[in-house]
């Protein structure tokens, strides 16, 4: 999976009608890049897992990406539990929208990054994620 700095513009291809021009990347971590660490609310991880579990995702691919931060030979695919079910990560992105209308896109592995590697996403993304969890109930 490629590395992109947090809050860098999201664009996989040239703009087309209907593209979201103000989307920002979050959680596109690489093995050789430093990233912010710190505590995140457990509900943030749970919210990502719930989105993935109900397939509220975008840009689904046919294979699971490996965690670039785990040692070679580590568990693949990455699987995390949610309410007695296994949630398989690494094949999609999540999308949340902040109060100001900013759209954030993150790999679904962001749940694993926060949980296993203490990655702390930007606060604006966490706020959007937690607000989305509140709306979803």
Coordinates of C-alpha atoms in Angstrom, one line a residue, residues 2-135:
X2 CA 1.4 3.4 -0.9
X3 CA 2.3 6.1 1.7
X4 CA 0.6 9.5 1.7
X5 CA 0.9 12.2 4.3
X6 CA -2.2 12.7 6.5
X7 CA -4.5 15.3 5.1
X8 CA -2.9 15.3 1.6
X9 CA -5.4 15.6 -1.3
X10 CA -7.1 12.4 -2.3
X11 CA -6.9 11.7 -6.0
X12 CA -6.3 8.3 -7.6
X13 CA -6.9 9.7 -11.1
X14 CA -7.6 13.0 -12.9
X15 CA -10.7 14.7 -11.8
X16 CA -14.0 13.6 -13.3
X17 CA -17.5 15.0 -13.0
X18 CA -18.8 13.8 -9.6
X19 CA -15.4 13.4 -8.0
X20 CA -15.1 14.8 -4.4
X21 CA -12.6 17.6 -4.9
X22 CA -11.9 18.3 -1.2
X23 CA -11.3 14.7 0.0
X24 CA -8.3 14.3 2.2
X25 CA -6.2 11.1 2.9
X26 CA -5.8 9.8 6.4
X27 CA -3.9 6.7 7.6
X28 CA -2.0 5.8 4.5
X29 CA 1.0 4.7 6.5
X30 CA 4.3 3.3 5.3
X31 CA 7.0 1.1 7.0
X32 CA 9.7 3.8 6.7
X33 CA 7.7 6.9 7.5
X34 CA 7.1 8.3 11.0
X35 CA 3.5 8.8 12.1
X36 CA 1.8 10.4 15.1
X37 CA 1.1 8.1 18.0
X38 CA -1.2 8.5 21.0
X39 CA -4.4 7.3 22.5
X40 CA -7.6 7.2 20.5
X41 CA -11.1 6.6 21.8
X42 CA -12.0 2.9 21.6
X43 CA -15.1 4.0 19.8
X44 CA -13.0 5.3 16.9
X45 CA -11.6 1.8 16.3
X46 CA -15.1 0.3 16.8
X47 CA -16.6 2.7 14.3
X48 CA -14.2 1.7 11.6
X49 CA -14.8 -2.0 12.3
X50 CA -18.6 -1.4 12.2
X51 CA -18.3 0.4 8.8
X52 CA -16.2 -2.4 7.4
X53 CA -18.5 -5.1 8.9
X54 CA -21.6 -3.7 7.3
X55 CA -19.6 -3.0 4.1
X56 CA -20.1 0.7 4.3
X57 CA -16.8 1.0 2.3
X58 CA -15.5 2.4 -1.0
X59 CA -12.8 1.3 -3.5
X60 CA -13.0 -2.4 -2.7
X61 CA -10.3 -4.5 -4.2
X62 CA -10.0 -8.3 -4.6
X63 CA -7.1 -9.0 -2.2
X64 CA -6.2 -7.9 1.3
X65 CA -3.2 -5.6 1.7
X66 CA -0.7 -6.5 4.4
X67 CA 0.0 -4.2 7.3
X68 CA 3.2 -2.4 6.4
X69 CA 4.1 -1.9 10.1
X70 CA 3.9 -5.5 11.2
X71 CA 6.9 -7.8 10.9
X72 CA 7.2 -9.8 7.7
X73 CA 5.4 -13.1 8.1
X74 CA 2.8 -11.6 10.5
X75 CA -0.8 -12.4 10.4
X76 CA -2.4 -12.0 7.0
X77 CA -5.1 -11.0 6.4
X78 CA -5.5 -8.7 9.4
X79 CA -8.6 -9.8 11.3
X80 CA -10.1 -7.9 14.2
X81 CA -13.1 -8.9 16.4
X82 CA -16.3 -6.9 16.7
X83 CA -19.3 -8.2 18.7
X84 CA -18.3 -11.8 18.3
X85 CA -17.7 -11.6 14.6
X86 CA -14.4 -11.4 12.7
X87 CA -13.9 -8.3 10.5
X88 CA -11.3 -8.8 7.8
X89 CA -9.3 -5.7 6.9
X90 CA -7.2 -4.6 4.0
X91 CA -9.4 -4.6 1.0
X92 CA -11.3 -1.3 1.1
X93 CA -11.4 2.3 2.2
X94 CA -13.7 4.1 4.5
X95 CA -15.1 7.6 4.0
X96 CA -16.3 10.0 6.6
X97 CA -17.3 13.6 6.3
X98 CA -16.4 16.3 8.9
X99 CA -18.8 19.0 10.1
X100 CA -17.1 21.5 7.8
X101 CA -17.8 19.3 4.8
X102 CA -14.3 17.9 4.4
X103 CA -14.4 14.3 3.2
X104 CA -11.7 12.0 4.6
X105 CA -10.7 8.7 3.0
X106 CA -8.7 6.1 4.9
X107 CA -7.7 2.4 4.3
X108 CA -9.8 0.1 6.4
X109 CA -6.5 -1.0 8.0
X110 CA -6.6 2.2 10.0
X111 CA -8.5 0.3 12.7
X112 CA -5.5 -2.0 13.0
X113 CA -3.1 0.9 12.9
X114 CA -4.8 2.6 15.8
X115 CA -5.3 -0.5 17.8
X116 CA -2.0 -2.4 17.3
X117 CA 0.5 0.4 16.4
X118 CA -0.9 3.4 18.5
X119 CA -1.4 5.5 15.3
X120 CA -3.2 8.7 16.1
X121 CA -5.0 10.2 13.2
X122 CA -5.7 13.9 12.9
X123 CA -8.3 15.2 15.4
X124 CA -10.6 16.4 12.6
X125 CA -10.8 12.9 11.2
X126 CA -11.4 11.4 14.7
X127 CA -14.2 13.9 15.3
X128 CA -15.8 13.0 11.9
X129 CA -15.5 9.3 12.6
X130 CA -17.1 9.6 16.1
X131 CA -19.9 11.8 14.7
X132 CA -20.5 9.2 12.1
X133 CA -20.7 6.5 14.8
X134 CA -23.2 8.6 16.7
X135 CA -25.4 9.0 13.5

